[in-house]
Amino acid sequence: MTEALIVVDLQNDFCPGGALPVVDGDAIVPLVNRLLAQASVRVLTQDWHPPQHRSFAANHPAAKPFDRGLVGGVEQVLWPVHCVQGTSGAGFHPGLETDWADVILRKGGNGALDSYSAFFENDRVTSTGLDGYLRSRGVEAVAVVGLALDFCVAATAVDAARLGYRVRVIEPACRAIDQAGALAAGWAAMDDAGVTIERGGVLR
Ligand code: VGL
Ligand code: ZN
């Protein structure tokens, strides 16, 4: 069975010092590089927002970062400005071996809607095209790693499972934002979708 490795949003803004830092987000880079070296199909995703993106609290009058709000009719967290197209914060962590990538998938480019999952925007309908790419390559299973475990990694894993892929999330190669119960919700959603979680001793 051909398995693809999907490395989610391992970008400067999600690492310490970035605009929406995930604690220890950079600590996964060496392990992710080892997983890339072993994978047969390799996808990197990049959160890639226009400056006017509606997921930014700054674009909602009176909202503060981490408040909840409506983005394209979907209730979600409103974020600090992050991963703006073309900025250094939107770049990959400098230690990530991006030369491995078969595909670099940019998501979140529609300013009116957010896109956590690598497969669908947050309306759950608009496709990114990744499913078609993976099917064309004969992929039947995916391993998902990266940032943030409770948002884009979980959404990607759940969608992959719904689309019929066998899915494993390699936990030591992920880190979470863990904001307002999001991590517990992410685990529950992944569990319901039939995602396997590898808590992997040897991988650490
Ligand atoms: C992400 C919040 C906002 C993620 C992206 O990559 O998990 N989280 N945009
Ligand atoms: Zn984002």
PDB file of C-alpha atoms and ligand atoms in Angstrom:
ATOM      1  CA  MET A   1       0.000   0.000   0.000  1.00  0.00           C
ATOM      2  CA  THR A   2       1.473   3.356  -1.005  1.00  0.00           C
ATOM      3  CA  GLU A   3       1.580   5.821   1.874  1.00  0.00           C
ATOM      4  CA  ALA A   4       2.066   9.581   1.470  1.00  0.00           C
ATOM      5  CA  LEU A   5       3.641  11.721   4.180  1.00  0.00           C
ATOM      6  CA  ILE A   6       1.810  15.032   4.649  1.00  0.00           C
ATOM      7  CA  VAL A   7       3.852  17.622   6.547  1.00  0.00           C
ATOM      8  CA  VAL A   8       1.423  20.292   7.727  1.00  0.00           C
ATOM      9  CA  ASP A   9       2.376  23.972   8.065  1.00  0.00           C
ATOM     10  CA  LEU A  10       5.931  23.663   9.446  1.00  0.00           C
ATOM     11  CA  GLN A  11       6.330  27.409   8.976  1.00  0.00           C
ATOM     12  CA  ASN A  12       8.151  30.176  10.837  1.00  0.00           C
ATOM     13  CA  ASP A  13       4.998  31.819  12.171  1.00  0.00           C
ATOM     14  CA  PHE A  14       4.034  28.578  13.969  1.00  0.00           C
ATOM     15  CA  CYS A  15       7.485  28.201  15.535  1.00  0.00           C
ATOM     16  CA  PRO A  16       8.885  30.033  18.591  1.00  0.00           C
ATOM     17  CA  GLY A  17       9.407  33.692  17.683  1.00  0.00           C
ATOM     18  CA  GLY A  18       6.629  33.594  15.068  1.00  0.00           C
ATOM     19  CA  ALA A  19       3.261  35.338  15.000  1.00  0.00           C
ATOM     20  CA  LEU A  20       1.235  32.318  16.209  1.00  0.00           C
ATOM     21  CA  PRO A  21       3.883  30.242  17.943  1.00  0.00           C
ATOM     22  CA  VAL A  22       3.265  26.651  18.916  1.00  0.00           C
ATOM     23  CA  VAL A  23       5.293  25.663  21.989  1.00  0.00           C
ATOM     24  CA  ASP A  24       8.316  23.634  20.792  1.00  0.00           C
ATOM     25  CA  GLY A  25       7.014  23.730  17.209  1.00  0.00           C
ATOM     26  CA  ASP A  26      10.574  23.767  15.920  1.00  0.00           C
ATOM     27  CA  ALA A  27      11.531  20.701  17.965  1.00  0.00           C
ATOM     28  CA  ILE A  28       9.889  18.362  15.434  1.00  0.00           C
ATOM     29  CA  VAL A  29      12.077  19.420  12.502  1.00  0.00           C
ATOM     30  CA  PRO A  30      14.777  16.708  12.835  1.00  0.00           C
ATOM     31  CA  LEU A  31      12.192  13.930  13.118  1.00  0.00           C
ATOM     32  CA  VAL A  32      10.148  15.309  10.221  1.00  0.00           C
ATOM     33  CA  ASN A  33      13.305  15.365   8.085  1.00  0.00           C
ATOM     34  CA  ARG A  34      13.931  11.688   8.918  1.00  0.00           C
ATOM     35  CA  LEU A  35      10.344  10.813   8.009  1.00  0.00           C
ATOM     36  CA  LEU A  36      10.677  12.713   4.722  1.00  0.00           C
ATOM     37  CA  ALA A  37      13.786  10.715   3.862  1.00  0.00           C
ATOM     38  CA  GLN A  38      11.849   7.463   4.347  1.00  0.00           C
ATOM     39  CA  ALA A  39       8.568   8.448   2.623  1.00  0.00           C
ATOM     40  CA  SER A  40       7.593   7.519  -0.933  1.00  0.00           C
ATOM     41  CA  VAL A  41       5.177  10.379  -1.688  1.00  0.00           C
ATOM     42  CA  ARG A  42       5.852  13.672   0.088  1.00  0.00           C
ATOM     43  CA  VAL A  43       3.505  16.622   0.464  1.00  0.00           C
ATOM     44  CA  LEU A  44       4.299  19.846   2.326  1.00  0.00           C
ATOM     45  CA  THR A  45       1.479  22.248   3.128  1.00  0.00           C
ATOM     46  CA  GLN A  46       1.860  25.965   3.668  1.00  0.00           C
ATOM     47  CA  ASP A  47      -0.710  28.206   5.348  1.00  0.00           C
ATOM     48  CA  TRP A  48      -0.789  31.135   2.900  1.00  0.00           C
ATOM     49  CA  HIS A  49      -3.150  33.988   3.692  1.00  0.00           C
ATOM     50  CA  PRO A  50      -3.780  37.365   2.031  1.00  0.00           C
ATOM     51  CA  PRO A  51      -3.379  40.282   4.501  1.00  0.00           C
ATOM     52  CA  GLN A  52      -7.157  40.869   4.549  1.00  0.00           C
ATOM     53  CA  HIS A  53      -7.895  37.272   5.575  1.00  0.00           C
ATOM     54  CA  ARG A  54     -11.087  37.019   7.632  1.00  0.00           C
ATOM     55  CA  SER A  55      -9.513  34.555  10.090  1.00  0.00           C
ATOM     56  CA  PHE A  56      -7.393  37.440  11.446  1.00  0.00           C
ATOM     57  CA  ALA A  57      -8.898  39.119  14.515  1.00  0.00           C
ATOM     58  CA  ALA A  58      -7.413  42.378  13.196  1.00  0.00           C
ATOM     59  CA  ASN A  59      -9.907  42.217  10.320  1.00  0.00           C
ATOM     60  CA  HIS A  60     -12.917  42.095  12.686  1.00  0.00           C
ATOM     61  CA  PRO A  61     -13.765  45.354  14.440  1.00  0.00           C
ATOM     62  CA  ALA A  62     -13.487  44.961  18.250  1.00  0.00           C
ATOM     63  CA  ALA A  63     -12.200  41.366  18.162  1.00  0.00           C
ATOM     64  CA  LYS A  64      -9.023  40.247  19.922  1.00  0.00           C
ATOM     65  CA  PRO A  65      -6.843  37.318  18.903  1.00  0.00           C
ATOM     66  CA  PHE A  66      -8.251  33.988  20.209  1.00  0.00           C
ATOM     67  CA  ASP A  67     -11.811  35.378  20.402  1.00  0.00           C
ATOM     68  CA  ARG A  68     -14.320  33.354  18.414  1.00  0.00           C
ATOM     69  CA  GLY A  69     -15.999  34.778  15.328  1.00  0.00           C
ATOM     70  CA  LEU A  70     -17.563  33.966  11.976  1.00  0.00           C
ATOM     71  CA  VAL A  71     -15.375  33.356   8.948  1.00  0.00           C
ATOM     72  CA  GLY A  72     -17.300  32.573   5.779  1.00  0.00           C
ATOM     73  CA  GLY A  73     -20.284  31.574   7.897  1.00  0.00           C
ATOM     74  CA  VAL A  74     -18.200  29.139   9.977  1.00  0.00           C
ATOM     75  CA  GLU A  75     -17.622  29.806  13.704  1.00  0.00           C
ATOM     76  CA  GLN A  76     -13.967  29.498  14.615  1.00  0.00           C
ATOM     77  CA  VAL A  77     -11.076  31.032  16.530  1.00  0.00           C
ATOM     78  CA  LEU A  78      -9.928  34.436  15.245  1.00  0.00           C
ATOM     79  CA  TRP A  79      -6.147  34.401  14.990  1.00  0.00           C
ATOM     80  CA  PRO A  80      -3.294  36.847  15.222  1.00  0.00           C
ATOM     81  CA  VAL A  81      -2.138  37.919  11.760  1.00  0.00           C
ATOM     82  CA  HIS A  82      -0.005  34.982  10.557  1.00  0.00           C
ATOM     83  CA  CYS A  83       1.404  33.327   7.435  1.00  0.00           C
ATOM     84  CA  VAL A  84       0.776  36.302   5.187  1.00  0.00           C
ATOM     85  CA  GLN A  85       1.656  35.418   1.587  1.00  0.00           C
ATOM     86  CA  GLY A  86       5.250  36.233   0.726  1.00  0.00           C
ATOM     87  CA  THR A  87       6.384  37.159   4.260  1.00  0.00           C
ATOM     88  CA  SER A  88       9.194  35.407   6.136  1.00  0.00           C
ATOM     89  CA  GLY A  89       6.626  34.198   8.677  1.00  0.00           C
ATOM     90  CA  ALA A  90       4.921  32.221   5.922  1.00  0.00           C
ATOM     91  CA  GLY A  91       8.213  30.594   4.935  1.00  0.00           C
ATOM     92  CA  PHE A  92       9.104  27.061   5.957  1.00  0.00           C
ATOM     93  CA  HIS A  93      11.240  26.571   9.062  1.00  0.00           C
ATOM     94  CA  PRO A  94      14.805  26.968   7.729  1.00  0.00           C
ATOM     95  CA  GLY A  95      15.779  23.504   9.007  1.00  0.00           C
ATOM     96  CA  LEU A  96      13.043  21.698   7.089  1.00  0.00           C
ATOM     97  CA  GLU A  97      14.450  19.791   4.112  1.00  0.00           C
ATOM     98  CA  THR A  98      11.929  21.111   1.592  1.00  0.00           C
ATOM     99  CA  ASP A  99      13.845  19.659  -1.370  1.00  0.00           C
ATOM    100  CA  TRP A 100      12.123  16.332  -0.608  1.00  0.00           C
ATOM    101  CA  ALA A 101       8.683  17.703  -1.534  1.00  0.00           C
ATOM    102  CA  ASP A 102       6.784  16.214  -4.463  1.00  0.00           C
ATOM    103  CA  VAL A 103       4.089  18.837  -3.940  1.00  0.00           C
ATOM    104  CA  ILE A 104       3.918  22.046  -1.926  1.00  0.00           C
ATOM    105  CA  LEU A 105       0.268  22.796  -1.318  1.00  0.00           C
ATOM    106  CA  ARG A 106      -0.715  26.305  -0.324  1.00  0.00           C
ATOM    107  CA  LYS A 107      -4.024  26.766   1.485  1.00  0.00           C
ATOM    108  CA  GLY A 108      -5.969  29.614   3.040  1.00  0.00           C
ATOM    109  CA  GLY A 109      -5.654  31.856  -0.005  1.00  0.00           C
ATOM    110  CA  ASN A 110      -9.358  32.647  -0.111  1.00  0.00           C
ATOM    111  CA  GLY A 111      -9.670  35.694   2.137  1.00  0.00           C
ATOM    112  CA  ALA A 112     -13.321  34.981   2.933  1.00  0.00           C
ATOM    113  CA  LEU A 113     -12.847  31.439   4.283  1.00  0.00           C
ATOM    114  CA  ASP A 114     -10.265  29.577   6.350  1.00  0.00           C
ATOM    115  CA  SER A 115      -8.675  26.284   5.342  1.00  0.00           C
ATOM    116  CA  TYR A 116      -7.341  24.098   8.137  1.00  0.00           C
ATOM    117  CA  SER A 117      -7.373  20.813   6.255  1.00  0.00           C
ATOM    118  CA  ALA A 118      -5.056  20.054   3.350  1.00  0.00           C
ATOM    119  CA  PHE A 119      -8.044  18.506   1.540  1.00  0.00           C
ATOM    120  CA  PHE A 120     -10.967  20.927   1.930  1.00  0.00           C
ATOM    121  CA  GLU A 121     -11.512  24.532   2.918  1.00  0.00           C
ATOM    122  CA  ASN A 122     -13.496  25.082   6.123  1.00  0.00           C
ATOM    123  CA  ASP A 123     -16.815  25.065   4.223  1.00  0.00           C
ATOM    124  CA  ARG A 124     -16.002  21.292   4.034  1.00  0.00           C
ATOM    125  CA  VAL A 125     -16.881  21.410   0.300  1.00  0.00           C
ATOM    126  CA  THR A 126     -14.245  23.370  -1.633  1.00  0.00           C
ATOM    127  CA  SER A 127     -11.474  20.939  -2.589  1.00  0.00           C
ATOM    128  CA  THR A 128      -7.777  21.843  -2.607  1.00  0.00           C
ATOM    129  CA  GLY A 129      -7.121  19.178  -5.262  1.00  0.00           C
ATOM    130  CA  LEU A 130      -4.895  17.082  -2.959  1.00  0.00           C
ATOM    131  CA  ASP A 131      -7.250  14.082  -3.003  1.00  0.00           C
ATOM    132  CA  GLY A 132      -7.065  13.938  -6.806  1.00  0.00           C
ATOM    133  CA  TYR A 133      -3.281  14.209  -6.745  1.00  0.00           C
ATOM    134  CA  LEU A 134      -2.859  11.422  -4.184  1.00  0.00           C
ATOM    135  CA  ARG A 135      -5.304   9.118  -6.014  1.00  0.00           C
ATOM    136  CA  SER A 136      -3.468   9.713  -9.284  1.00  0.00           C
ATOM    137  CA  ARG A 137      -0.254   8.634  -7.550  1.00  0.00           C
ATOM    138  CA  GLY A 138      -1.898   5.438  -6.272  1.00  0.00           C
ATOM    139  CA  VAL A 139      -1.796   6.545  -2.646  1.00  0.00           C
ATOM    140  CA  GLU A 140      -4.101   4.630  -0.282  1.00  0.00           C
ATOM    141  CA  ALA A 141      -2.661   5.635   3.100  1.00  0.00           C
ATOM    142  CA  VAL A 142      -1.348   8.844   4.615  1.00  0.00           C
ATOM    143  CA  ALA A 143       0.827   9.724   7.590  1.00  0.00           C
ATOM    144  CA  VAL A 144       0.212  13.228   8.915  1.00  0.00           C
ATOM    145  CA  VAL A 145       2.702  15.282  10.951  1.00  0.00           C
ATOM    146  CA  GLY A 146       3.376  18.960  11.637  1.00  0.00           C
ATOM    147  CA  LEU A 147       1.661  21.985  13.180  1.00  0.00           C
ATOM    148  CA  ALA A 148      -0.697  22.477  14.760  1.00  0.00           C
ATOM    149  CA  LEU A 149      -1.847  19.065  15.962  1.00  0.00           C
ATOM    150  CA  ASP A 150      -5.210  20.383  17.229  1.00  0.00           C
ATOM    151  CA  PHE A 151      -6.071  22.464  14.149  1.00  0.00           C
ATOM    152  CA  CYS A 152      -4.560  21.784  10.735  1.00  0.00           C
ATOM    153  CA  VAL A 153      -3.077  18.346  11.489  1.00  0.00           C
ATOM    154  CA  ALA A 154      -6.346  17.078  13.034  1.00  0.00           C
ATOM    155  CA  ALA A 155      -8.485  18.544  10.229  1.00  0.00           C
ATOM    156  CA  THR A 156      -6.218  16.988   7.588  1.00  0.00           C
ATOM    157  CA  ALA A 157      -6.239  13.582   9.288  1.00  0.00           C
ATOM    158  CA  VAL A 158     -10.033  13.572   9.732  1.00  0.00           C
ATOM    159  CA  ASP A 159     -10.677  14.566   6.118  1.00  0.00           C
ATOM    160  CA  ALA A 160      -8.213  11.961   4.847  1.00  0.00           C
ATOM    161  CA  ALA A 161     -10.026   9.274   6.839  1.00  0.00           C
ATOM    162  CA  ARG A 162     -13.414  10.452   5.506  1.00  0.00           C
ATOM    163  CA  LEU A 163     -12.022  10.275   1.986  1.00  0.00           C
ATOM    164  CA  GLY A 164     -11.133   6.627   2.560  1.00  0.00           C
ATOM    165  CA  TYR A 165      -7.402   6.757   3.214  1.00  0.00           C
ATOM    166  CA  ARG A 166      -5.867   4.706   5.980  1.00  0.00           C
ATOM    167  CA  VAL A 167      -4.520   7.424   8.285  1.00  0.00           C
ATOM    168  CA  ARG A 168      -1.910   7.588  10.995  1.00  0.00           C
ATOM    169  CA  VAL A 169      -0.827  10.679  12.905  1.00  0.00           C
ATOM    170  CA  ILE A 170       2.714  10.420  14.226  1.00  0.00           C
ATOM    171  CA  GLU A 171       2.367  12.309  17.495  1.00  0.00           C
ATOM    172  CA  PRO A 172       6.062  12.898  18.301  1.00  0.00           C
ATOM    173  CA  ALA A 173       6.308  14.741  14.961  1.00  0.00           C
ATOM    174  CA  CYS A 174       3.456  17.129  15.890  1.00  0.00           C
ATOM    175  CA  ARG A 175       2.918  19.929  18.395  1.00  0.00           C
ATOM    176  CA  ALA A 176      -0.387  21.529  19.476  1.00  0.00           C
ATOM    177  CA  ILE A 177      -1.609  25.064  20.159  1.00  0.00           C
ATOM    178  CA  ASP A 178      -3.797  23.500  22.905  1.00  0.00           C
ATOM    179  CA  GLN A 179      -6.075  26.521  23.194  1.00  0.00           C
ATOM    180  CA  ALA A 180      -9.503  26.350  24.931  1.00  0.00           C
ATOM    181  CA  GLY A 181      -9.925  22.587  24.771  1.00  0.00           C
ATOM    182  CA  ALA A 182      -8.990  22.341  21.102  1.00  0.00           C
ATOM    183  CA  LEU A 183      -6.562  19.474  21.628  1.00  0.00           C
ATOM    184  CA  ALA A 184      -9.132  17.290  23.403  1.00  0.00           C
ATOM    185  CA  ALA A 185     -11.634  18.057  20.625  1.00  0.00           C
ATOM    186  CA  GLY A 186      -9.016  17.209  18.012  1.00  0.00           C
ATOM    187  CA  TRP A 187      -8.241  13.841  19.614  1.00  0.00           C
ATOM    188  CA  ALA A 188     -11.965  13.029  19.802  1.00  0.00           C
ATOM    189  CA  ALA A 189     -12.573  13.959  16.162  1.00  0.00           C
ATOM    190  CA  MET A 190      -9.593  11.892  15.012  1.00  0.00           C
ATOM    191  CA  ASP A 191     -10.747   8.977  17.128  1.00  0.00           C
ATOM    192  CA  ASP A 192     -14.279   9.121  15.676  1.00  0.00           C
ATOM    193  CA  ALA A 193     -12.887   9.229  12.153  1.00  0.00           C
ATOM    194  CA  GLY A 194     -10.800   6.097  12.737  1.00  0.00           C
ATOM    195  CA  VAL A 195      -7.393   7.783  12.659  1.00  0.00           C
ATOM    196  CA  THR A 196      -4.544   5.772  14.211  1.00  0.00           C
ATOM    197  CA  ILE A 197      -2.332   7.717  16.611  1.00  0.00           C
ATOM    198  CA  GLU A 198       1.280   6.582  16.788  1.00  0.00           C
ATOM    199  CA  ARG A 199       2.754   7.613  20.097  1.00  0.00           C
ATOM    200  CA  GLY A 200       5.918   5.970  19.025  1.00  0.00           C
ATOM    201  CA  GLY A 201       8.796   5.301  21.479  1.00  0.00           C
ATOM    202  CA  VAL A 202      11.451   4.635  18.846  1.00  0.00           C
ATOM    203  CA  LEU A 203      10.358   7.671  16.850  1.00  0.00           C
ATOM    204  CA  ARG A 204      11.243  10.034  19.660  1.00  0.00           C
TER     205      ARG A 204
HETATM  206  C1  VGL B   1      -3.282  26.772  11.760  1.00  0.00           C
HETATM  207  C2  VGL B   1      -4.453  28.290  13.008  1.00  0.00           C
HETATM  208  C3  VGL B   1      -4.559  29.134  11.929  1.00  0.00           C
HETATM  209  C4  VGL B   1      -2.574  25.470  11.713  1.00  0.00           C
HETATM  210  C5  VGL B   1      -3.390  27.591  10.662  1.00  0.00           C
HETATM  211  O1  VGL B   1      -1.677  25.295  10.864  1.00  0.00           O
HETATM  212  O2  VGL B   1      -2.888  24.601  12.547  1.00  0.00           O
HETATM  213  N1  VGL B   1      -3.827  27.118  12.921  1.00  0.00           N
HETATM  214  N2  VGL B   1      -4.037  28.777  10.754  1.00  0.00           N
HETATM  215 ZN    ZN B   2      -3.986  30.197   9.189  1.00  0.00          ZN
END
